[in-house]
């Protein structure tokens, strides 16, 4: 505990030691750039760069914005700019993201480095997914990428609010469900390997998917739990799921104390705890109330997850959406299908011509629209209940 407190203090004070002033040198994108005010002619690009080990956020305009917008996390460029402190209103929030300052007057060169082989391979997949998703209308494409890899950068505010108000915002945050689907897709190859080779391959798949989804707090939790479970299974150890969750949360918080201020991390951890502790008792309760088994299991799963996320949701957003118990029953099964088959289908569509790609992505279009309709209807019902 003392070590954790000291780690937290060190992270909070980190910005005090960050170098400020003029900078010229190589900078690496930490996250994928985000287009700001896309509908406006004066659209800008917001990006986070790593300069000599320190993270700075920059808002870019004009030619620099256009050059940065087409690149992804892990790619590097030579730039010049002025390093300054983050505004007082944003300081706490940026500190939780390890951002120590603001970069202004940025001039970006036109020549970029694509990064390591692992970065190049991962970004190649993301670009191929973006190409495949572009076969869908813009809003459906944004939601599809959110469901499959947690990329919600292009989702309109109306869509974000609809999913939040209807209790479905967890669908666009990559978590254990996505990890399970990726491992299920890789299972035909993994099951043919010897135990040690299977362990290494499984850990590689988990690491690859974590990087592909940009190591969001929810996917970090899910991937860490999966890695611990695989290691215990290979070693022949019997470990309870709740112990794995506790070890995972404790380990990640020690490694990165700022995760304690990430809503996605606590939502993911709370939902998992709810599923582990409450799902089976709730399923037995619903069955004792003569609820059909086809409904009892998904209802128990939804209720357990909603109870687990109630506290962090209330603390973060000031409200809990009871309509989520119903909307999840209708949205999760279809969203699960999109998550399971969406990744390979989208990759195939990205390698095809526009016409063929449109046909391949047509089932995904129906699935994504169904989930969106459920969110919109749920939002309207939630407003009527308020």
XYZ file of C-alpha atoms in Angstrom:
386
model
C 0.000 0.000 0.000
C 2.829 2.388 0.882
C 4.512 1.561 -2.423
C 1.273 2.313 -4.295
C 0.858 5.674 -2.552
C 4.447 6.606 -3.412
C 3.889 5.553 -7.036
C 0.765 7.735 -7.220
C 2.600 10.739 -5.798
C 5.446 10.258 -8.253
C 3.061 10.136 -11.211
C 1.134 13.229 -10.086
C 4.348 15.213 -9.644
C 5.819 13.993 -12.908
C 4.612 17.040 -14.836
C 6.618 19.342 -12.552
C 9.861 17.945 -13.959
C 8.844 17.968 -17.623
C 11.082 20.086 -19.885
C 9.405 23.174 -21.359
C 10.342 25.637 -24.075
C 11.332 25.192 -27.704
C 11.645 21.720 -29.160
C 12.958 20.384 -32.429
C 13.440 16.704 -32.982
C 11.749 13.377 -33.548
C 8.294 12.893 -32.020
C 6.245 9.691 -31.923
C 2.465 9.525 -31.984
C 1.211 7.931 -28.756
C -2.410 7.592 -29.896
C -4.247 7.807 -33.185
C -4.965 11.451 -34.139
C -8.521 12.700 -33.614
C -10.276 14.998 -36.090
C -11.892 17.966 -34.315
C -14.901 19.767 -35.836
C -14.943 17.496 -38.877
C -18.027 19.256 -40.267
C -16.319 22.652 -40.190
C -13.965 24.062 -42.781
C -11.590 25.004 -39.989
C -11.287 21.414 -38.814
C -8.280 20.640 -36.675
C -6.460 17.507 -35.562
C -5.710 16.696 -31.938
C -2.712 14.440 -31.354
C -0.531 13.247 -28.489
C 3.211 13.052 -29.172
C 6.018 11.565 -27.142
C 9.025 13.877 -27.059
C 12.145 12.497 -25.402
C 10.038 10.275 -23.158
C 7.441 12.953 -22.257
C 3.893 13.145 -23.589
C 2.585 16.424 -24.998
C -0.783 17.132 -26.580
C -1.053 19.309 -29.669
C -3.907 20.782 -31.693
C -2.813 21.138 -35.302
C -4.199 23.159 -38.193
C -3.615 23.503 -41.912
C -0.889 21.478 -43.585
C 0.443 20.055 -40.335
C -3.039 18.794 -39.452
C -3.449 17.130 -42.833
C -0.067 15.427 -42.583
C -0.682 14.122 -39.059
C -4.288 13.003 -39.683
C -3.258 10.225 -42.059
C -0.841 8.610 -39.600
C -1.339 6.267 -36.642
C 0.094 5.580 -33.199
C 3.708 4.413 -33.146
C 4.743 6.378 -36.242
C 7.360 9.128 -35.881
C 8.124 12.459 -37.535
C 10.497 15.394 -37.175
C 8.726 18.471 -35.821
C 9.314 21.807 -34.148
C 7.146 23.496 -31.533
C 6.843 25.191 -28.164
C 6.304 23.077 -25.045
C 4.097 24.644 -22.386
C 2.044 23.669 -19.365
C -1.479 22.286 -19.610
C -4.271 24.689 -18.649
C -5.388 24.492 -15.020
C -8.844 23.191 -15.989
C -7.347 20.302 -17.973
C -4.349 19.510 -15.772
C -5.933 16.740 -13.693
C -7.531 15.001 -16.662
C -4.375 15.127 -18.769
C -2.260 13.866 -15.876
C -4.334 10.670 -15.760
C -3.331 10.169 -19.410
C 0.359 10.836 -18.608
C 0.229 14.070 -20.626
C 2.585 16.601 -19.043
C 2.174 19.601 -21.325
C 0.796 21.315 -24.393
C 2.644 21.634 -27.701
C 1.960 24.804 -29.711
C 3.228 26.454 -32.905
C 3.844 22.995 -34.311
C 5.455 22.505 -37.704
C 5.513 18.922 -38.948
C 7.834 17.548 -41.610
C 6.453 15.557 -44.522
C 8.663 12.480 -44.046
C 7.569 9.919 -41.454
C 9.024 6.763 -39.944
C 6.640 3.802 -39.778
C 8.077 2.479 -36.518
C 9.002 -1.070 -35.560
C 7.959 -4.170 -37.487
C 5.268 -4.895 -34.883
C 3.932 -1.334 -35.181
C 3.926 -1.511 -38.969
C 2.049 -4.817 -38.953
C -0.531 -3.564 -36.450
C -1.126 -0.281 -38.279
C -1.420 -2.124 -41.567
C -4.270 -4.145 -40.060
C -5.959 -1.003 -38.694
C -5.755 0.715 -42.079
C -7.181 -2.367 -43.766
C -10.015 -2.419 -41.223
C -10.677 1.268 -41.875
C -10.829 0.549 -45.615
C -13.263 -2.309 -45.081
C -15.414 -0.247 -42.710
C -15.558 2.571 -45.280
C -17.878 0.311 -47.315
C -20.513 1.281 -44.730
C -22.127 4.720 -44.331
C -20.027 7.054 -42.178
C -21.957 6.705 -38.910
C -22.349 2.932 -39.261
C -18.634 2.638 -40.047
C -17.759 4.609 -36.903
C -19.980 2.376 -34.756
C -18.665 -0.790 -36.417
C -15.050 0.110 -35.613
C -16.135 0.907 -32.062
C -17.714 -2.527 -31.655
C -14.807 -4.438 -33.206
C -11.673 -2.605 -32.031
C -12.986 0.106 -29.693
C -12.158 2.950 -32.116
C -14.807 5.575 -31.305
C -12.941 8.606 -32.678
C -15.433 9.287 -35.479
C -18.656 8.599 -33.600
C -20.960 11.654 -33.555
C -21.942 13.103 -30.190
C -25.564 12.029 -30.726
C -24.491 8.401 -31.047
C -22.264 8.553 -27.970
C -25.107 10.050 -25.913
C -27.592 7.453 -27.176
C -25.363 4.555 -26.132
C -24.603 6.166 -22.778
C -28.251 6.961 -21.961
C -29.433 3.491 -22.992
C -26.810 1.653 -20.924
C -24.971 0.312 -23.979
C -21.778 2.384 -23.875
C -19.799 -0.702 -22.840
C -20.304 -2.160 -26.321
C -17.912 0.360 -27.882
C -15.223 -0.268 -25.254
C -13.174 -3.359 -26.052
C -13.300 -5.774 -23.131
C -13.411 -9.437 -22.209
C -16.081 -10.244 -24.766
C -13.879 -9.042 -27.628
C -10.888 -10.920 -26.210
C -12.970 -14.099 -25.971
C -14.116 -13.740 -29.576
C -10.558 -13.181 -30.848
C -9.319 -16.251 -28.984
C -12.304 -18.223 -30.298
C -11.418 -17.197 -33.850
C -7.811 -18.302 -33.270
C -8.819 -21.522 -31.484
C -8.659 -23.805 -34.576
C -4.940 -23.018 -34.860
C -4.151 -22.799 -31.142
C -5.703 -26.155 -30.250
C -3.412 -27.970 -32.704
C -0.256 -26.745 -30.984
C 1.686 -28.302 -28.153
C 1.076 -26.784 -24.694
C 4.133 -24.525 -24.588
C 3.749 -23.386 -28.174
C 0.035 -22.784 -27.546
C 0.879 -20.682 -24.489
C 3.333 -18.511 -26.418
C 0.943 -18.152 -29.360
C -1.972 -17.243 -27.082
C 0.061 -14.602 -25.270
C 1.162 -13.209 -28.636
C -2.466 -12.980 -29.826
C -3.399 -11.172 -26.605
C -0.483 -8.737 -26.965
C -1.272 -8.136 -30.634
C -4.958 -7.436 -29.969
C -4.062 -5.141 -27.064
C -1.821 -3.058 -29.325
C -4.393 -3.180 -32.138
C -7.016 -1.699 -29.794
C -4.534 0.862 -28.435
C -4.299 -0.636 -24.943
C -7.437 1.005 -23.601
C -7.958 0.442 -19.843
C -10.788 -2.047 -20.418
C -8.783 -4.152 -22.855
C -5.736 -4.045 -20.568
C -7.853 -5.550 -17.803
C -9.353 -8.177 -20.104
C -6.047 -9.148 -21.724
C -4.248 -9.325 -18.370
C -6.951 -11.586 -16.936
C -6.817 -13.810 -20.007
C -3.013 -14.014 -19.807
C -3.088 -14.945 -16.107
C -5.783 -17.557 -16.746
C -3.826 -19.107 -19.614
C -0.637 -19.236 -17.543
C -2.458 -20.885 -14.623
C -4.170 -23.390 -16.919
C -0.888 -24.339 -18.605
C 0.774 -24.772 -15.203
C -2.132 -26.893 -13.972
C -3.127 -24.482 -11.204
C -6.727 -24.131 -10.054
C -7.361 -20.430 -9.461
C -10.724 -18.803 -8.789
C -11.883 -16.143 -11.231
C -12.312 -13.549 -8.484
C -8.689 -14.086 -7.404
C -7.542 -13.630 -11.005
C -9.504 -10.370 -11.224
C -8.056 -9.108 -7.932
C -4.499 -9.992 -8.988
C -5.039 -8.378 -12.373
C -6.443 -5.118 -10.965
C -3.752 -4.885 -8.276
C -0.946 -5.599 -10.732
C -2.132 -3.096 -13.333
C -2.665 -0.356 -10.752
C 0.842 -0.876 -9.370
C 2.287 -0.698 -12.892
C 0.187 2.340 -13.831
C -1.453 4.098 -10.849
C -3.276 6.473 -13.202
C -5.612 3.634 -14.124
C -7.388 4.361 -10.837
C -8.755 7.537 -12.458
C -9.845 5.852 -15.706
C -13.619 5.301 -15.848
C -13.262 2.539 -18.427
C -11.003 0.556 -16.115
C -13.469 0.594 -13.223
C -16.475 -0.032 -15.477
C -14.731 -3.067 -16.943
C -13.555 -4.332 -13.555
C -16.972 -3.753 -11.980
C -18.805 -5.564 -14.761
C -16.418 -8.514 -14.507
C -16.811 -8.692 -10.721
C -20.576 -8.606 -11.130
C -20.486 -11.467 -13.624
C -18.201 -13.586 -11.434
C -20.123 -13.086 -8.186
C -23.745 -12.597 -9.223
C -24.413 -14.265 -12.572
C -24.999 -17.843 -11.357
C -27.091 -16.864 -8.280
C -29.220 -14.582 -10.453
C -29.646 -17.305 -13.062
C -30.863 -19.726 -10.377
C -33.202 -17.028 -9.037
C -34.750 -16.354 -12.446
C -35.158 -20.068 -13.105
C -36.888 -20.460 -9.727
C -39.284 -17.744 -10.893
C -40.078 -19.957 -13.923
C -38.299 -17.677 -16.386
C -37.460 -19.737 -19.517
C -33.810 -20.796 -19.688
C -33.378 -19.043 -23.037
C -34.140 -15.753 -21.285
C -32.852 -16.512 -17.776
C -29.171 -16.741 -18.755
C -28.887 -13.501 -20.777
C -31.080 -11.709 -18.226
C -28.832 -12.887 -15.388
C -25.719 -11.854 -17.336
C -27.114 -8.405 -18.092
C -28.346 -7.833 -14.541
C -25.046 -8.927 -12.988
C -23.029 -6.650 -15.266
C -25.391 -3.718 -14.647
C -25.114 -4.138 -10.876
C -21.331 -4.335 -11.139
C -21.109 -1.101 -13.128
C -23.776 0.832 -11.196
C -21.395 2.502 -8.727
C -18.665 3.599 -11.183
C -21.347 4.733 -13.660
C -23.074 6.854 -11.029
C -19.779 8.332 -9.824
C -18.676 9.177 -13.384
C -21.928 10.284 -15.026
C -24.210 11.006 -12.075
C -26.854 8.543 -13.203
C -27.574 4.862 -13.719
C -29.728 3.762 -16.647
C -32.245 1.075 -15.573
C -33.304 0.719 -19.203
C -29.950 -0.997 -19.760
C -31.404 -4.247 -18.401
C -33.731 -4.365 -21.404
C -31.574 -2.800 -24.113
C -28.710 -5.199 -23.416
C -31.022 -8.176 -23.967
C -31.783 -6.942 -27.485
C -28.421 -5.419 -28.430
C -25.759 -7.722 -26.965
C -26.544 -10.885 -29.009
C -26.371 -9.006 -32.326
C -23.375 -6.948 -31.203
C -21.677 -10.205 -30.229
C -22.115 -11.563 -33.751
C -20.649 -8.357 -35.198
C -17.679 -8.597 -32.813
C -17.092 -12.265 -33.628
C -17.221 -12.161 -37.424
C -16.688 -8.446 -38.003
C -12.896 -8.507 -37.782
C -12.245 -11.177 -40.465
C -15.143 -10.005 -42.660
C -13.914 -6.405 -42.596
C -10.353 -7.453 -43.431
C -11.631 -9.384 -46.443
C -13.805 -6.440 -47.529
C -10.814 -4.124 -47.257
C -8.916 -6.214 -49.810
C -11.800 -6.205 -52.314
C -13.077 -3.672 -54.788
C -15.734 -1.225 -53.630
C -18.661 -3.158 -55.118
C -17.666 -6.546 -53.717
C -16.686 -4.977 -50.410
C -20.136 -3.423 -50.100
C -21.749 -6.833 -50.549
C -19.449 -8.515 -48.025
C -20.150 -5.820 -45.423
C -23.932 -5.835 -45.973
C -24.660 -8.233 -43.051
C -22.475 -6.079 -40.806
C -24.488 -3.044 -41.884
C -27.733 -4.655 -40.735
C -26.157 -5.778 -37.460
C -24.699 -2.359 -36.674
C -27.962 -0.603 -37.497
C -29.883 -2.958 -35.229
C -27.590 -2.133 -32.310
C -27.865 1.586 -33.067
C -31.680 1.433 -33.256
C -31.806 -0.337 -29.897
C -29.628 2.426 -28.415
C -31.824 5.204 -29.840
C -35.066 3.564 -28.695
C -33.525 2.886 -25.289
C -32.474 6.536 -25.005
C -36.012 7.716 -25.739
C -37.467 5.294 -23.207
C -34.929 6.440 -20.615
C -35.994 10.062 -21.139
C -39.647 9.093 -20.677
C -38.763 7.293 -17.448
C -36.740 10.236 -16.082
